[in-house]
Coordinates of C-alpha atoms in Angstrom, one line a residue:
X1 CA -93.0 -39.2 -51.5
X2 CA -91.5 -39.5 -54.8
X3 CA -92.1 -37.3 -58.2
X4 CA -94.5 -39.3 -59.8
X5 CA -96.3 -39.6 -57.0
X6 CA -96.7 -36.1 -56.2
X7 CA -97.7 -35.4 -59.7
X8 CA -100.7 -37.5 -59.9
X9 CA -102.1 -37.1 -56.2
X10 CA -102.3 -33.4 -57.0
X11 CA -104.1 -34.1 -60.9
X12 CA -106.3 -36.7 -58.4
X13 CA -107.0 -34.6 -55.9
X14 CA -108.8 -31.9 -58.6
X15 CA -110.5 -34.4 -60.3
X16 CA -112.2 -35.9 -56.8
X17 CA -113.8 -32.2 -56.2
X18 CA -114.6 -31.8 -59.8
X19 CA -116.8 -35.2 -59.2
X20 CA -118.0 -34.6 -56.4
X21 CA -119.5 -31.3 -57.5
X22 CA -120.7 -31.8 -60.7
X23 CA -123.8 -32.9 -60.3
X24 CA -125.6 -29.9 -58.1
X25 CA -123.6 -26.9 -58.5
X26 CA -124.8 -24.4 -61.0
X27 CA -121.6 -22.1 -60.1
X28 CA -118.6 -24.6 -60.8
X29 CA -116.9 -24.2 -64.5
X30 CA -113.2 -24.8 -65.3
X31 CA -111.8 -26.8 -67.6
X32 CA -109.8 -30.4 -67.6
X33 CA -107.0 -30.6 -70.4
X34 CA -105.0 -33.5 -71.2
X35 CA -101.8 -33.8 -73.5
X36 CA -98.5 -34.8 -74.8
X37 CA -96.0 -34.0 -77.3
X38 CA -92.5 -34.3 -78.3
X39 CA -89.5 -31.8 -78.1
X40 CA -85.8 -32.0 -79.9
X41 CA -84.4 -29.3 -77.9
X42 CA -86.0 -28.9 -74.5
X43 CA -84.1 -25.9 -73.0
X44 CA -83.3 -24.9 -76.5
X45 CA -79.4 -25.4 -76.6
X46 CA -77.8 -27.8 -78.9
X47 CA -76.7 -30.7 -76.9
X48 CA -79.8 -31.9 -75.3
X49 CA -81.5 -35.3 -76.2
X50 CA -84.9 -35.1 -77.3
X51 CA -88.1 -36.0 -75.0
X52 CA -91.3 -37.0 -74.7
X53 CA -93.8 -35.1 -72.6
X54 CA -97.3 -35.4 -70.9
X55 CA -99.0 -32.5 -69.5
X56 CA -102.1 -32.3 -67.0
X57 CA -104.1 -28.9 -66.4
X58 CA -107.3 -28.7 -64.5
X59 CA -109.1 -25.5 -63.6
X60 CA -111.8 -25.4 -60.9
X61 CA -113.9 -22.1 -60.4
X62 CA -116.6 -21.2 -58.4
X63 CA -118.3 -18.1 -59.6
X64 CA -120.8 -15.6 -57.4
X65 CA -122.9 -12.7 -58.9
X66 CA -124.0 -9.8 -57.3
X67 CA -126.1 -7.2 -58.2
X68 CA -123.3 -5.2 -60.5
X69 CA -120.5 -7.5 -59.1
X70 CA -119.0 -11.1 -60.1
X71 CA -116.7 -12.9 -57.9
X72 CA -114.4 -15.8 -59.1
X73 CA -112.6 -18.4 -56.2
X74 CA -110.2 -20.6 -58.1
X75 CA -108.1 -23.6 -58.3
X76 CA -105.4 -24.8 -60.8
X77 CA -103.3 -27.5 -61.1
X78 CA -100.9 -28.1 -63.5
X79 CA -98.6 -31.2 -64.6
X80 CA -95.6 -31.5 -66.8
X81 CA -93.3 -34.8 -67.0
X82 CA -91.0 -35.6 -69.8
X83 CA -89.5 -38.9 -70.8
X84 CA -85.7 -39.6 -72.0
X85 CA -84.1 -39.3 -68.3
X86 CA -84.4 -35.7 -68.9
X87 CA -85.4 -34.4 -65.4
X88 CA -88.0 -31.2 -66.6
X89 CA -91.0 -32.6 -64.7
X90 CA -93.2 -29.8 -62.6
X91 CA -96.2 -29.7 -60.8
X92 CA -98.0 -26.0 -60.2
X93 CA -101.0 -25.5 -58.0
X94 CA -102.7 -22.2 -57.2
X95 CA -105.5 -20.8 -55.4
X96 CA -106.9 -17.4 -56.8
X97 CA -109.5 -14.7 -55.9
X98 CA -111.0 -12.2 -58.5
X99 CA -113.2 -9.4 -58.5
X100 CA -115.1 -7.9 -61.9
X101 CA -117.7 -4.7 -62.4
X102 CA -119.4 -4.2 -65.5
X103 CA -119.0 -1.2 -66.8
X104 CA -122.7 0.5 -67.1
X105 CA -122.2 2.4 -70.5
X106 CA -120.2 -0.4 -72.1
X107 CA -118.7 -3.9 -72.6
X108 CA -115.9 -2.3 -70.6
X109 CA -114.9 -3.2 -66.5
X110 CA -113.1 -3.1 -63.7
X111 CA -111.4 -6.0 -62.2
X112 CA -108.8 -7.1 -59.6
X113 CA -107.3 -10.4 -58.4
X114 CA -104.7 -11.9 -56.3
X115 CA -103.1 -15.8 -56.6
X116 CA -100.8 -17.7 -54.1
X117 CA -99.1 -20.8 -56.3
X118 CA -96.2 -23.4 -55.6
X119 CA -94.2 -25.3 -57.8
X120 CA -92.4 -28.3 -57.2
X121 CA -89.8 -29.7 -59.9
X122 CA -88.6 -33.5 -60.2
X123 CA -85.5 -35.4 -59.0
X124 CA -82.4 -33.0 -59.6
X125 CA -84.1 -29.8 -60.1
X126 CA -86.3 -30.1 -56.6
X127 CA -84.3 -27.2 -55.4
X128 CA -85.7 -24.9 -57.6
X129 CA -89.0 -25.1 -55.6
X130 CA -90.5 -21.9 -55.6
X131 CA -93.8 -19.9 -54.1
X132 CA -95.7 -17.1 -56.3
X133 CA -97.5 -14.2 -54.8
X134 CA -98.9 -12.6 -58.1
X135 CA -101.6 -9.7 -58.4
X136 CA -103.1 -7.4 -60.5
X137 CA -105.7 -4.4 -61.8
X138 CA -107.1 -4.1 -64.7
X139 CA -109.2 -1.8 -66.4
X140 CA -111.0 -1.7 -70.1
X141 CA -113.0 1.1 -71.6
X142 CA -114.7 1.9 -74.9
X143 CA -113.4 5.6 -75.4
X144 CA -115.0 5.5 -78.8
X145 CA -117.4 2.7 -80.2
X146 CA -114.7 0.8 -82.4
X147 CA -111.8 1.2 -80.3
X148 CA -111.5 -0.5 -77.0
X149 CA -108.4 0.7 -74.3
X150 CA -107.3 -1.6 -71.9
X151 CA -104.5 -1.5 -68.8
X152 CA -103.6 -3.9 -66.7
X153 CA -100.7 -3.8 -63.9
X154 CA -99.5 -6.7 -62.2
X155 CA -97.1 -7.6 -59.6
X156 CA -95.4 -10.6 -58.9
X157 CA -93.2 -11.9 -55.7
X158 CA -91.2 -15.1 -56.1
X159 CA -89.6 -16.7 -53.2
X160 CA -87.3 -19.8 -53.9
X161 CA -87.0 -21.6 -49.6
X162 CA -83.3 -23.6 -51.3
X163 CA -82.0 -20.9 -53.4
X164 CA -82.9 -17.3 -51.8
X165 CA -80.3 -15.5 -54.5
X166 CA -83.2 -16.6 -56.6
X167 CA -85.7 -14.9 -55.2
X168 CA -87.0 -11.5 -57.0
X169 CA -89.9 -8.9 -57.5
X170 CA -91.5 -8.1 -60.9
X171 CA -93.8 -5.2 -61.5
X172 CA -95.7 -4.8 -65.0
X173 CA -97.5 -2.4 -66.9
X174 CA -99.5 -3.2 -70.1
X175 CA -101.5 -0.8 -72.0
X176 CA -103.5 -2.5 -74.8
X177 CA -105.8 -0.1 -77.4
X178 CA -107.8 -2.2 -80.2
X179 CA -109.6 -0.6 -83.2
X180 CA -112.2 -2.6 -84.4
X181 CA -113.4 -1.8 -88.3
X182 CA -116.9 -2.8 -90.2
X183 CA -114.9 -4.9 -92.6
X184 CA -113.7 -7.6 -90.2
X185 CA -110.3 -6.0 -89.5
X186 CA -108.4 -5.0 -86.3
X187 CA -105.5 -3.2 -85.5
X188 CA -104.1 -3.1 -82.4
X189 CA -101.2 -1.4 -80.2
X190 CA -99.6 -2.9 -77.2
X191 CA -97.0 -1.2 -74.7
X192 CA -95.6 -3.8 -72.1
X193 CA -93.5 -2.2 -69.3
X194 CA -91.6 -4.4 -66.9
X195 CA -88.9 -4.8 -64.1
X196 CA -87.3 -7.5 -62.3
X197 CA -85.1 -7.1 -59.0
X198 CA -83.6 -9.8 -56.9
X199 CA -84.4 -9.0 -53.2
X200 CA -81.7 -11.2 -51.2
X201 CA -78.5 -9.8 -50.2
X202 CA -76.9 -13.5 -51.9
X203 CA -77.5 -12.4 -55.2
X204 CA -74.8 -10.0 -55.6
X205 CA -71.9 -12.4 -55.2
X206 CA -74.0 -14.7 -57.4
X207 CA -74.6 -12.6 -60.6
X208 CA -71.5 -11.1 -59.8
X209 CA -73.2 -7.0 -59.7
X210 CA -71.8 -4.3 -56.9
X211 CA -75.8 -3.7 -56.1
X212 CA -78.6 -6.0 -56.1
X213 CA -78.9 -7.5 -59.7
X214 CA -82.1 -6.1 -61.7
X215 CA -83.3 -5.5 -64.8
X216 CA -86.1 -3.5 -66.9
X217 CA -87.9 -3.7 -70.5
X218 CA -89.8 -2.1 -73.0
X219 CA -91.9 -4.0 -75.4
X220 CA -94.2 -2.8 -78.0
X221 CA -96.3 -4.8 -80.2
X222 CA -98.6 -3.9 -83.7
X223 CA -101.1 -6.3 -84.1
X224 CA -103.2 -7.2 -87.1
X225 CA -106.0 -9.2 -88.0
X226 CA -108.1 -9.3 -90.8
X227 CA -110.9 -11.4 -92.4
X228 CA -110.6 -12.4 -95.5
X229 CA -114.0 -14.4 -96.2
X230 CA -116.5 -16.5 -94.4
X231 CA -113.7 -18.9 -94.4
X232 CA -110.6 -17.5 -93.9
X233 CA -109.0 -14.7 -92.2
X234 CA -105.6 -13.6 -91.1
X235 CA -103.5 -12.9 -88.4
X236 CA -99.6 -11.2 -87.7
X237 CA -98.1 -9.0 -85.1
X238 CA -94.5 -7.3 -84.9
X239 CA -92.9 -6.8 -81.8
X240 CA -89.5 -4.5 -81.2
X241 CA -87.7 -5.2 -77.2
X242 CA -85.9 -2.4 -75.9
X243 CA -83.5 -2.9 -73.1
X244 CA -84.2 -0.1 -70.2
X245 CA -81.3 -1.6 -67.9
X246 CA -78.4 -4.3 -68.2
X247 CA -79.1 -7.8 -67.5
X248 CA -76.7 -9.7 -65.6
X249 CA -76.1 -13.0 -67.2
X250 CA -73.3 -14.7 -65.3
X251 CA -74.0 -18.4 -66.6
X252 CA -72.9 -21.7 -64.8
X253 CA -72.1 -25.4 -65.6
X254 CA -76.1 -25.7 -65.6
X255 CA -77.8 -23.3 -67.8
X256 CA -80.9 -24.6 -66.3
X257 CA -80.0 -22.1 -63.6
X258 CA -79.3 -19.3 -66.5
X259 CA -81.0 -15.7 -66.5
X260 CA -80.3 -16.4 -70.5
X261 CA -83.5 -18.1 -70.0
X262 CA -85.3 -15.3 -68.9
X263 CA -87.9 -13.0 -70.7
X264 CA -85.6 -9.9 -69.9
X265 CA -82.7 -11.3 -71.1
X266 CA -82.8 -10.0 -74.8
X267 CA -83.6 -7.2 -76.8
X268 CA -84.6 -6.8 -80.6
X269 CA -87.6 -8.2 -83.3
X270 CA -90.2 -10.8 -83.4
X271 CA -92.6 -11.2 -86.0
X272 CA -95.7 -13.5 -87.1
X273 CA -98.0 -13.8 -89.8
X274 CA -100.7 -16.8 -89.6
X275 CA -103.3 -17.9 -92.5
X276 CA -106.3 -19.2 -90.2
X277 CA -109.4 -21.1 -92.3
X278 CA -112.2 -23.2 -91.9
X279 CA -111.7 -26.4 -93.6
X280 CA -114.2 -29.1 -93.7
X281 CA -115.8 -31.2 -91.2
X282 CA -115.2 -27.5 -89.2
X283 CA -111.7 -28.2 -88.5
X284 CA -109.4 -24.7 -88.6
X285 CA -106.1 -24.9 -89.9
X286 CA -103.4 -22.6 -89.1
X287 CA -100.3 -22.4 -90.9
X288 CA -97.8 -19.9 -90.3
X289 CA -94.2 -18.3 -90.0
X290 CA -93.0 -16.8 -87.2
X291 CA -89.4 -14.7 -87.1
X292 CA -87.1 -13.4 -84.1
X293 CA -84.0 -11.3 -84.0
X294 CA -82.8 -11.5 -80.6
X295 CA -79.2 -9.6 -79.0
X296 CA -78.4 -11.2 -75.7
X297 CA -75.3 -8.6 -75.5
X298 CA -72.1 -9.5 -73.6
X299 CA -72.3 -12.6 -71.8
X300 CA -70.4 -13.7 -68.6
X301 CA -69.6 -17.1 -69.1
X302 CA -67.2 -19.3 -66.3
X303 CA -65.1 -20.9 -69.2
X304 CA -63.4 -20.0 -71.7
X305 CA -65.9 -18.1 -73.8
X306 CA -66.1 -15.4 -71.1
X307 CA -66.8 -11.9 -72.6
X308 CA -68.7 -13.6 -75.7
X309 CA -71.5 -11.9 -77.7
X310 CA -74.7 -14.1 -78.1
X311 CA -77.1 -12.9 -80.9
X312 CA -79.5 -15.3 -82.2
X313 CA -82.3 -15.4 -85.0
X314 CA -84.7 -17.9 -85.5
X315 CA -87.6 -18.8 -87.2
X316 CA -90.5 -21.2 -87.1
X317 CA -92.6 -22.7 -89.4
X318 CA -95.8 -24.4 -87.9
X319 CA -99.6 -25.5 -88.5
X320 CA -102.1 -25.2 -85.9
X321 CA -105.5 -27.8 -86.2
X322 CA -108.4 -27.3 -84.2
X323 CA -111.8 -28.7 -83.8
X324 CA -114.6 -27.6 -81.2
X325 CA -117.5 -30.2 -79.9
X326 CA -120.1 -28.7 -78.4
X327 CA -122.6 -30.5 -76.1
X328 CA -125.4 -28.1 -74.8
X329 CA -123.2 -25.8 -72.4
X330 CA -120.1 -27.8 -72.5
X331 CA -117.7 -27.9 -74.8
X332 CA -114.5 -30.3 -76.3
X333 CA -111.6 -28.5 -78.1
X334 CA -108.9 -31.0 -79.7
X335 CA -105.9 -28.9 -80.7
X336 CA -102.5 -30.3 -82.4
X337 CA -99.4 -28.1 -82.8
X338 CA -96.3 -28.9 -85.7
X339 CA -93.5 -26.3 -85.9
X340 CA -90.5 -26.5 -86.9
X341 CA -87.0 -24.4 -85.8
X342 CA -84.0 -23.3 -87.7
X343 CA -81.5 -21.1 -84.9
X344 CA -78.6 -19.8 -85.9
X345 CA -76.1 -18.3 -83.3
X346 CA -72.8 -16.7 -82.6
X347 CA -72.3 -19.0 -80.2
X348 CA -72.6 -22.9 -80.8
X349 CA -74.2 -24.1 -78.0
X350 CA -77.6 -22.5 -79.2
X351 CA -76.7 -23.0 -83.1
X352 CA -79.5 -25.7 -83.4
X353 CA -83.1 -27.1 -85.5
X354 CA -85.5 -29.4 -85.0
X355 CA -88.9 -30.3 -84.4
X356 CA -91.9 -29.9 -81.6
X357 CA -95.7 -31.4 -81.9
X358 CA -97.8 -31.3 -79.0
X359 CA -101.4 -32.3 -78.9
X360 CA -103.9 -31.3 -76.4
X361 CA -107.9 -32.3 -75.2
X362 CA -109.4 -29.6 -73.3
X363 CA -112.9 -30.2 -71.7
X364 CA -114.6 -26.8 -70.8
X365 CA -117.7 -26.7 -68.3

């Protein structure tokens, strides 16, 4: 069976059991998105041709209420394919369980779930076929009236059947606390934890380490928003990344298959501030700047910038649109995306700028 065709017999496959309980079943919602966009830099080095994408998301849940207890079985699928011979195209489904209680003094709960995904790429990337165990714990509480605490751990296990150096474990922590005022403004703190270690005996020779490649990472985040009228309001977060543990990052001939690609892979700043307001005909605009400082340390190249430095900083303009239909209990979100990049490098290869737009239809039910 070929790409394409395994793209769309997966999208068709959702959309015949979204038909074919529509009509009677009080306990089905999800959502149906549809979109497309355009990239300069696809993998975000300076080289690539630009492409064209299309993207494909439907979301299927069945949803059971107990006396104190709700019960979620779900069912995602989710399409990617880009144009320009540029060989990106994925295809994601997974099947998910989750459990919620209520608390009984306040908006607060208790929750748990557990997914089991595959994802298949096109053509030359096939072998990077991969299986996702992923679950998680989560708990929220009001401590005080305005200020809402929240922890989630997750765990994921990733198990690629071509490429077993791959393969890895990933444990999270996140602690979230949220202070709400009477004005219309929030502040917020969030503490992201996380670790990453390959399991297969292969990866040493690959990444090059004496032990088993692995890596850790502290994030924290301040987050504010504000509103500024009936209109308007604001929005902007800062975010420091501290490396708890070296990253190996041996790269290749195909940086496709680069742990510079990572989340773990850097340390250092990211910022954003965001104007969002209500424009007429109830569109919302969004225009903002975002700003990242990122040290990838000593990298490991084959060639001969072996034992090079890569620090990059970047930053984005972009504008956000939005509109929201509603239709009794259903509603239609349209939402476009413009940004633009400007990267500069130490090294050239990810010295670059250009432009992204992306436009999506999302049907919620």
């Amino acid at each position: 069976m070929t790409g394409s065709r395994r793209f769309h017999l997966g999208f068709a496959f959702g959309i015949l059991i979204l038909l074919a309980n529509r009509g009677g079943a009080a306990d089905l919602a999800g959502s149906l998105s549809v979109g497309g966009g355009y990239l300069e830099n696809p993998l975000g080095v300076a080289w690539e041709s630009e492409a064209g994408f299309l993207s494909q998301n439907l979301h299927l849940a069945y949803v059971g209420q107990g006396e104190r207890d709700r019960f979620k079985l779900g069912w995602e699928t989710a399409a990617f394919e880009f144009g320009n011979g540029t060989d990106l195209g994925s295809l994601r489904n997974g099947l998910g369980w989750e459990w919620l209680r209520p608390s009984e003094k306040d908006p607060g709960l208790v929750g748990a779930g557990l997914q089991v995904a595959w994802k298949s790429y096109r053509d030359r990337y096939a072998y990077y076929d991969h299986q996702d165990l992923d679950a998680y714990l989560t708990l929220k509480t009001y401590p005080l009236g305005n200020l809402m605490a929240r922890a989630v751990a997750t765990f994921r296990y990733r198990r690629y059947p071509d490429l077993p150096e791959e393969g890895f474990i990933e444990p999270r922590l996140n602690l979230e606390l949220k202070r709400f005022s009477a004005g219309g403004t929030m502040l917020g703190l969030d503490v992201n934890l996380g670790a990453k270690k390959f399991y297969d005996s292969a990866a040493s020779s690959v990444w090059e380490t004496p032990n088993l490649p692995s890596t850790s990472q502290l994030a924290t985040r301040l987050n504010l928003s504000r509103s500024l009228g009936d209109r308007l309001g604001l929005r902007a977060w800062a975010e420091a990344r501290f490396s708890l543990e070296e990253f190996p990052h041996y790269v290749g001939e195909d940086l496709y298959d680069s742990p510079l690609l990572d989340f773990y892979a850097h340390e250092g700043f990211d910022g954003l501030f965001a104007l969002k307001w209500l424009g007429p005909g109830l569109l919302w605009f969004e225009p903002g700047l975002a700003y990242g400082d990122h040290d990838y340390g000593e990298i490991l190249f084959a060639g001969e910038d072996g034992g090079a430095t890569r620090r990059d900083t970047l930053a984005d303009l972009f504008l956000n649109v939005e509109k929201t239909f509603r239709a009794g209990s259903s509603r239609l979100r349209w939402r476009s995306v413009l940004t633009y990049r400007d990267q500069d490098s130490t090294l050239d290869a990810y010295r670059f700028s250009g432009l992204s737009a992306s436009s999506t239809l999302t049907y919620f039910f």
